[in-house]
Coordinates of C-alpha atoms in Angstrom, one line a residue:
M915 CA -12.7 -26.1 11.9
K916 CA -9.6 -24.0 11.7
M917 CA -9.6 -21.1 9.3
T918 CA -6.7 -18.8 8.3
R919 CA -7.3 -15.7 6.2
L920 CA -4.4 -13.7 4.7
Y921 CA -5.0 -10.3 3.2
P922 CA -2.0 -9.6 1.1
L923 CA -0.6 -6.2 0.0
A924 CA -2.9 -4.9 -2.6
L925 CA -2.7 -2.3 -5.4
G926 CA -6.0 -1.0 -4.1
G927 CA -4.1 0.2 -1.1
L928 CA -2.2 2.6 -3.4
L929 CA -5.2 3.8 -5.3
L930 CA -8.0 4.2 -2.7
P931 CA -6.3 7.0 -0.6
A932 CA -5.9 9.2 -3.7
I933 CA -9.5 8.8 -4.6
A934 CA -10.6 9.4 -1.0
N935 CA -8.5 12.5 -0.8
A936 CA -10.2 13.9 -4.0
Q937 CA -13.6 13.1 -2.6
T938 CA -12.8 14.6 0.8
S939 CA -11.8 17.9 -0.8
Q940 CA -15.3 18.2 -2.2
Q941 CA -17.2 17.1 0.9
D942 CA -15.3 18.8 3.8
E943 CA -18.3 20.9 4.7
S944 CA -20.6 17.9 5.2
T945 CA -18.3 15.3 6.5
L946 CA -18.2 14.3 10.2
V947 CA -14.9 12.9 11.5
V948 CA -15.1 10.9 14.8
T949 CA -12.6 8.7 16.7
A950 CA -15.1 6.6 18.5
S951 CA -15.0 3.8 15.9
K952 CA -12.6 0.8 16.0
Q953 CA -9.9 2.7 14.3
S954 CA -8.9 6.4 14.5
S955 CA -8.6 8.5 11.4
R956 CA -4.9 7.5 11.0
S957 CA -4.9 3.9 12.4
A958 CA -4.1 0.9 10.3
S959 CA -6.1 0.6 7.1
A960 CA -8.5 3.5 8.0
N961 CA -7.5 5.4 4.9
N962 CA -8.0 2.2 2.8
V963 CA -11.6 1.5 4.0
S964 CA -14.6 2.8 2.3
S965 CA -16.7 4.4 5.0
T966 CA -19.5 6.8 5.7
V967 CA -20.2 8.5 9.0
V968 CA -23.6 10.0 9.8
S969 CA -24.2 12.4 12.8
A970 CA -27.1 12.5 15.2
P971 CA -28.6 15.6 13.6
E972 CA -28.5 14.0 10.2
L973 CA -30.3 10.9 11.6
S974 CA -33.0 13.1 13.2
D975 CA -33.5 15.1 10.0
A976 CA -34.1 11.9 8.1
G977 CA -36.4 10.4 10.7
V978 CA -34.1 7.5 11.5
T979 CA -35.4 6.1 14.8
A980 CA -34.5 2.4 14.3
S981 CA -31.7 0.5 12.7
D982 CA -33.9 -0.7 9.8
K983 CA -34.3 2.9 8.7
L984 CA -30.5 3.5 8.4
P985 CA -30.6 2.9 4.6
R986 CA -32.2 6.4 4.3
V987 CA -28.8 7.9 5.2
L988 CA -26.3 5.2 4.3
P989 CA -26.1 4.7 0.5
G990 CA -25.7 1.1 -0.7
L991 CA -27.2 -0.4 2.5
N992 CA -30.5 -2.3 2.5
I993 CA -32.2 -3.8 5.6
E994 CA -35.4 -5.9 5.3
N995 CA -37.2 -7.7 8.2
S996 CA -38.3 -10.8 6.1
G997 CA -41.8 -10.6 7.6
N998 CA -40.5 -10.5 11.2
M999 CA -38.0 -8.2 12.9
L1000 CA -36.2 -11.2 14.4
F1001 CA -35.0 -12.4 11.0
S1002 CA -33.5 -9.4 9.2
T1003 CA -31.6 -9.5 6.0
I1004 CA -28.9 -6.9 5.4
S1005 CA -27.4 -6.3 2.0
L1006 CA -24.4 -4.0 1.3
R1007 CA -23.1 -3.5 -2.2
G1008 CA -24.5 -6.9 -3.4
V1009 CA -23.2 -8.8 -0.4
S1010 CA -26.1 -10.3 1.7
S1011 CA -26.4 -11.7 5.2
A1012 CA -29.2 -14.1 4.0
Q1013 CA -26.8 -17.0 3.4
D1014 CA -25.7 -17.4 7.0
F1015 CA -28.0 -16.1 9.8
Y1016 CA -25.6 -17.1 12.6
N1017 CA -22.6 -15.4 11.0
P1018 CA -24.0 -12.6 8.8
A1019 CA -21.8 -11.0 6.2
V1020 CA -22.9 -7.6 7.4
T1021 CA -22.8 -7.2 11.2
L1022 CA -24.4 -4.5 13.5
Y1023 CA -22.2 -3.2 16.4
V1024 CA -23.3 -0.9 19.3
D1025 CA -20.4 0.7 21.1
G1026 CA -18.0 -1.9 19.9
V1027 CA -20.2 -4.9 20.8
P1028 CA -21.5 -7.2 18.0
Q1029 CA -25.3 -7.7 18.4
L1030 CA -27.2 -10.9 18.3
S1031 CA -28.5 -11.6 14.8
T1032 CA -32.1 -11.5 16.2
N1033 CA -31.3 -8.0 17.6
T1034 CA -30.2 -6.4 14.4
I1035 CA -33.4 -4.4 14.1
Q1036 CA -33.6 -2.3 17.2
A1037 CA -34.7 1.2 18.2
L1038 CA -31.9 3.8 18.4
T1039 CA -31.3 5.5 21.7
D1040 CA -29.0 8.4 22.5
V1041 CA -26.9 7.9 19.3
Q1042 CA -23.9 10.1 18.7
S1043 CA -23.1 8.8 15.2
V1044 CA -23.4 5.8 12.9
E1045 CA -20.5 4.6 10.9
L1046 CA -20.7 2.2 7.9
L1047 CA -17.5 0.4 6.9
R1048 CA -17.7 -1.4 3.6
G1049 CA -15.8 -4.5 2.6
P1050 CA -14.1 -7.3 4.7
Q1051 CA -13.3 -6.2 8.2
G1052 CA -11.7 -9.4 9.6
T1053 CA -8.4 -7.7 10.3
L1054 CA -9.9 -4.7 12.1
Y1055 CA -12.8 -6.1 14.0
G1056 CA -12.9 -9.2 16.2
K1057 CA -16.1 -10.6 14.6
S1058 CA -15.2 -11.2 11.0
A1059 CA -17.7 -9.6 8.6
Q1060 CA -17.1 -10.1 4.9
G1061 CA -19.5 -7.5 3.6
G1062 CA -19.1 -4.7 6.1
I1063 CA -20.0 -3.4 9.5
I1064 CA -22.6 -0.9 10.9
N1065 CA -21.1 0.7 14.0
I1066 CA -23.5 2.6 16.2
V1067 CA -21.8 4.9 18.7
T1068 CA -23.8 6.2 21.6
Q1069 CA -23.3 9.4 23.7
Q1070 CA -21.1 8.8 26.7
P1071 CA -21.6 10.7 29.9
D1072 CA -19.0 13.5 30.7
S1073 CA -18.5 16.6 32.8
T1074 CA -21.3 18.5 30.9
P1075 CA -24.7 18.2 32.5
R1076 CA -27.4 17.4 30.0
G1077 CA -31.1 16.5 30.2
Y1078 CA -34.0 16.5 27.9
I1079 CA -37.5 15.2 27.2
E1080 CA -38.6 14.8 23.6
G1081 CA -41.6 13.3 21.8
G1082 CA -43.3 13.1 18.5
V1083 CA -46.3 11.7 16.8
S1084 CA -46.9 10.3 13.3
S1085 CA -49.6 8.6 11.2
R1086 CA -51.4 5.4 12.2
D1087 CA -51.3 6.4 15.9
S1088 CA -47.6 6.0 16.1
Y1089 CA -45.5 8.0 18.6
R1090 CA -42.1 8.3 20.2
S1091 CA -41.1 9.7 23.6
K1092 CA -37.7 9.8 25.2
F1093 CA -36.1 11.0 28.5
N1094 CA -32.4 11.5 29.0
L1095 CA -30.3 12.7 32.0
S1096 CA -26.5 12.8 31.9
G1097 CA -23.6 14.4 33.7
P1098 CA -21.1 14.2 36.5
I1099 CA -21.7 12.2 39.6
Q1100 CA -18.4 13.3 41.1
D1101 CA -16.8 15.8 38.7
G1102 CA -13.3 14.8 37.6
L1103 CA -13.9 11.2 38.5
L1104 CA -17.3 9.6 37.8
Y1105 CA -20.0 10.3 35.3
G1106 CA -23.4 8.7 34.6
S1107 CA -26.5 8.8 32.3
V1108 CA -30.0 7.3 32.2
T1109 CA -32.1 7.0 29.1
L1110 CA -35.7 5.9 28.8
L1111 CA -37.5 5.4 25.4
R1112 CA -41.0 4.4 24.3
Q1113 CA -41.5 4.0 20.6
V1114 CA -44.7 2.8 18.9
D1115 CA -44.9 2.1 15.2
D1116 CA -48.3 0.6 14.3
G1117 CA -48.9 -1.4 11.1
D1118 CA -51.7 -1.2 8.6
M1119 CA -52.5 -4.8 7.8
I1120 CA -56.0 -6.3 8.5
N1121 CA -57.0 -9.6 10.0
P1122 CA -60.5 -10.2 8.6
A1123 CA -61.1 -12.9 11.2
T1124 CA -60.7 -10.5 14.2
G1125 CA -61.1 -7.1 12.7
S1126 CA -57.7 -5.9 13.8
D1127 CA -56.4 -3.2 11.4
D1128 CA -53.0 -2.2 12.8
L1129 CA -51.0 -5.5 12.4
G1130 CA -47.4 -5.5 11.3
G1131 CA -46.2 -2.9 13.7
T1132 CA -44.0 -2.8 16.8
R1133 CA -44.1 -1.3 20.3
A1134 CA -40.7 -0.9 22.1
S1135 CA -39.8 0.1 25.6
I1136 CA -36.1 0.6 26.4
G1137 CA -34.1 1.7 29.4
N1138 CA -30.3 2.0 29.8
V1139 CA -27.8 3.3 32.3
K1140 CA -24.2 4.1 31.9
L1141 CA -21.3 4.7 34.4
R1142 CA -18.0 6.1 33.3
L1143 CA -15.0 6.2 35.7
A1144 CA -12.5 8.6 34.2
P1145 CA -10.2 10.4 36.7
D1146 CA -8.7 13.7 35.5
D1147 CA -5.1 13.6 34.4
Q1148 CA -5.1 9.8 34.2
P1149 CA -4.4 7.8 31.0
W1150 CA -7.1 5.2 31.7
E1151 CA -10.9 5.0 32.0
M1152 CA -13.5 2.3 32.6
G1153 CA -17.1 2.0 31.7
F1154 CA -20.2 0.0 32.6
A1155 CA -23.4 0.0 30.6
A1156 CA -26.7 -2.0 31.1
S1157 CA -29.9 -1.9 29.1
R1158 CA -33.2 -3.7 28.8
E1159 CA -35.3 -3.7 25.7
C1160 CA -38.8 -5.2 25.3
T1161 CA -40.6 -5.1 22.0
R1162 CA -44.1 -6.3 21.3
A1163 CA -45.1 -6.8 17.7
T1164 CA -47.9 -8.2 15.5
Q1165 CA -45.7 -9.5 12.7
D1166 CA -45.6 -12.8 10.8
A1167 CA -48.6 -11.2 9.1
Y1168 CA -48.7 -12.0 5.4
V1169 CA -51.0 -10.8 2.6
G1170 CA -52.0 -12.6 -0.6
W1171 CA -49.6 -12.0 -3.5
N1172 CA -52.5 -11.0 -5.8
D1173 CA -54.0 -8.5 -3.4
I1174 CA -51.1 -6.6 -1.8
K1175 CA -52.9 -3.2 -1.8
G1176 CA -55.9 -4.7 0.1
R1177 CA -53.6 -5.3 3.1
K1178 CA -55.7 -8.2 4.3
L1179 CA -54.0 -11.3 5.8
S1180 CA -54.1 -14.5 3.9
I1181 CA -55.2 -16.8 6.7
S1182 CA -58.0 -19.3 7.6
D1183 CA -61.3 -18.2 9.1
G1184 CA -61.2 -17.8 12.9
S1185 CA -57.4 -17.4 13.0
P1186 CA -56.1 -15.2 15.9
D1187 CA -53.8 -12.2 15.4
P1188 CA -50.0 -13.0 15.2
Y1189 CA -48.1 -12.0 18.3
M1190 CA -44.4 -11.6 19.2
R1191 CA -42.5 -10.4 22.3
R1192 CA -38.8 -9.9 22.4
C1193 CA -36.9 -8.9 25.5
T1194 CA -33.1 -8.3 25.5
D1195 CA -30.8 -7.6 28.4
S1196 CA -27.3 -6.3 27.7
Q1197 CA -24.3 -5.6 30.0
T1198 CA -20.9 -4.2 29.0
L1199 CA -17.7 -3.7 30.9
S1200 CA -15.0 -1.7 29.1
G1201 CA -11.6 -0.3 29.7
K1202 CA -9.2 2.0 27.8
Y1203 CA -5.6 2.9 28.4
T1204 CA -3.8 5.5 26.3
T1205 CA -0.1 6.3 25.9
D1206 CA 1.6 8.7 23.6
D1207 CA 1.7 6.2 20.8
W1208 CA -0.8 3.4 21.5
V1209 CA -4.4 3.0 22.7
F1210 CA -5.5 -0.3 24.4
N1211 CA -9.1 -1.3 24.6
L1212 CA -10.7 -4.2 26.5
I1213 CA -14.4 -5.1 26.2
S1214 CA -16.4 -7.8 27.9
A1215 CA -20.1 -7.9 27.0
W1216 CA -23.1 -10.2 27.6
Q1217 CA -26.5 -10.4 26.0
Q1218 CA -29.5 -12.5 27.0
Q1219 CA -32.6 -12.6 24.9
H1220 CA -35.9 -14.4 25.1
Y1221 CA -38.8 -14.1 22.7
S1222 CA -42.2 -15.7 22.3
R1223 CA -43.8 -15.9 18.9
T1224 CA -47.2 -17.1 17.9
F1225 CA -48.8 -16.9 14.5
P1226 CA -51.4 -18.7 12.3
S1227 CA -50.1 -20.8 9.4
G1228 CA -53.0 -22.2 7.3
S1229 CA -55.1 -24.3 9.7
L1230 CA -52.3 -24.6 12.3
I1231 CA -51.2 -22.3 15.1
V1232 CA -47.5 -22.0 15.5
N1233 CA -45.7 -21.3 18.8
M1234 CA -41.9 -20.6 18.7
P1235 CA -40.3 -19.5 22.0
Q1236 CA -36.6 -19.1 21.8
R1237 CA -33.7 -18.1 24.1
W1238 CA -30.3 -16.7 23.2
N1239 CA -27.2 -16.1 25.3
Q1240 CA -24.0 -14.5 24.0
D1241 CA -20.8 -13.3 25.6
V1242 CA -18.0 -11.5 23.9
Q1243 CA -14.5 -10.5 25.0
E1244 CA -12.0 -8.5 22.9
L1245 CA -8.6 -7.0 23.6
R1246 CA -7.4 -4.6 21.0
T1247 CA -4.5 -2.3 20.6
A1248 CA -3.8 0.3 17.9
T1249 CA -1.3 3.0 17.2
L1250 CA -2.3 6.5 18.0
G1251 CA -1.5 9.9 16.6
D1252 CA -0.9 11.6 13.2
A1253 CA 2.2 11.8 11.1
R1254 CA 3.2 8.2 11.6
T1255 CA 5.1 6.2 9.0
V1256 CA 3.5 2.9 10.0
D1257 CA 0.1 2.3 11.7
M1258 CA -0.8 -1.0 13.3
V1259 CA -3.7 -2.9 14.9
F1260 CA -3.5 -6.0 17.0
G1261 CA -6.4 -7.9 18.6
L1262 CA -7.7 -11.0 20.3
Y1263 CA -11.3 -12.0 20.2
R1264 CA -13.6 -14.6 21.8
Q1265 CA -17.4 -15.1 21.2
N1266 CA -19.6 -17.8 22.7
T1267 CA -23.3 -18.1 21.6
R1268 CA -26.0 -20.5 22.9
E1269 CA -29.5 -20.9 21.5
K1270 CA -32.5 -23.0 22.4
L1271 CA -35.6 -23.1 20.1
N1272 CA -38.9 -24.8 20.8
S1273 CA -41.4 -25.2 18.0
A1274 CA -45.0 -26.4 18.2
Y1275 CA -47.5 -26.7 15.3
D1276 CA -50.9 -27.4 16.7
M1277 CA -54.1 -28.3 15.0
P1278 CA -57.4 -27.1 16.5
T1279 CA -58.0 -30.5 18.1
M1280 CA -54.6 -32.0 18.8
P1281 CA -50.8 -31.3 18.6
Y1282 CA -49.4 -32.0 15.1
L1283 CA -45.6 -31.3 15.3
S1284 CA -43.3 -30.3 18.1
S1285 CA -39.5 -30.0 18.2
T1286 CA -36.6 -28.7 20.3
G1287 CA -33.2 -27.5 19.0
Y1288 CA -30.0 -26.5 20.8
T1289 CA -27.2 -24.7 19.1
T1290 CA -23.8 -23.6 20.5
A1291 CA -21.0 -21.8 18.7
E1292 CA -17.6 -20.4 19.7
T1293 CA -15.1 -18.3 17.9
L1294 CA -11.5 -17.6 18.9
A1295 CA -9.6 -15.2 16.7
A1296 CA -6.4 -13.2 16.5
Y1297 CA -6.0 -10.5 13.9
S1298 CA -3.6 -7.8 12.9
D1299 CA -3.5 -5.0 10.3
L1300 CA -0.6 -2.8 9.1
T1301 CA -0.5 0.3 7.0
W1302 CA 2.7 1.9 5.6
H1303 CA 2.2 5.5 4.7
L1304 CA 4.7 5.9 1.8
T1305 CA 3.7 9.5 1.1
D1306 CA 0.8 11.8 2.0
R1307 CA -1.2 10.3 -0.9
F1308 CA 0.0 6.7 -1.1
D1309 CA -0.3 3.8 1.4
I1310 CA 0.4 0.1 1.3
G1311 CA -1.7 -2.0 3.7
G1312 CA -2.1 -5.6 4.6
G1313 CA -3.6 -7.8 7.3
V1314 CA -3.8 -11.3 8.6
R1315 CA -6.5 -13.2 10.7
F1316 CA -6.3 -16.5 12.4
S1317 CA -9.7 -17.9 13.4
H1318 CA -11.0 -21.1 15.0
D1319 CA -14.8 -21.6 14.8
K1320 CA -16.7 -24.4 16.4
S1321 CA -20.4 -25.1 16.5
S1322 CA -22.8 -28.0 17.4
T1323 CA -26.5 -28.6 17.1
Q1324 CA -28.9 -31.0 18.7
Y1325 CA -32.4 -31.5 17.4
H1326 CA -35.3 -33.8 18.4
G1327 CA -39.1 -33.7 18.4
S1328 CA -42.3 -35.7 17.6
M1329 CA -44.9 -35.7 14.8
L1330 CA -48.4 -37.0 15.7
G1331 CA -46.7 -38.6 18.8
N1332 CA -43.9 -40.3 16.8
P1333 CA -40.4 -39.2 18.0
F1334 CA -37.6 -38.2 15.7
G1335 CA -34.1 -36.7 15.9
D1336 CA -31.2 -37.4 18.3

């Protein structure tokens, strides 16, 4: 399927900057301005995009330790886990990701890399800031998001040595501990960092069959390393980042609609506790080249995820192991600097995603239903955005995106020994 989207010149491009300038004058003391997002403060359409930026201290003060807690500091954003952290639903100003799980209307980015849909809810590690961009972003970001983008920017290693150990406890035996070490490996050339995180958030639901009273929670272990090659007095730099996250959870735990406060699972006698384990490996190579007027960015990223999931459903026991693989490449260039008459963004984007899902519904005495599904999807896109600064208060902006999306699915299985599917 070929898809072309044209974003014409809009009257809103004339009105929004004036409103934004009025709001900025009232909020200068509390506003954080960063340039780690996809566009700098003066790049194409930046002044025409409704956005909110939250700093690390603000996240800490609000107790935001995972992405599903970001609505505490980002007005208009809602994130729910739909009973399991793998299948989150994000809503932003009435636009929801529930309609398309594979291409959500609101997308989570970490350091310029779109995350797998099953990795939207994740613990936050070494965050510098979080930026929320509202509205369609197809002409500014490679992965088109019609509702908006949550962009998490992490701290990059530099010439300043840093190190800390922190921890905290909360109710229901929950706790968080983190270690970070960052600084120069060879000052003026190479920098690195290491972060380790252990985060436990126990639940409060009860399985009357087993007596467990802490279901519904998560236990995450995360480690990441970063290397940054940035020679002094050179216009270029390169980076490498690798991380591994494993989260164990007792989710897929549901209470009866008529006894929500009782927190007891609505399951058959003798049913075991639900169990889920998700492990995600991520690797990113990045490069940046800066001139007086332009900045060029290149990112190549890979994610591999495997999760196992077991939970009771009536008299059946459900097993759903699944594997995901995703690789993303993006080349993006944008104008740089203030006091420009015209700002522009150009980009090329490719994303390939592969998924395998096995499902088994077993009765106590025999298998009932089993199936296997394979899904592949590829996106190729080119995008551009332009903003003409007529005056200090009025802009005209427009953008265009050309996208080719292709996907395929294979599905087969058996029910009581009778095969079905392709």
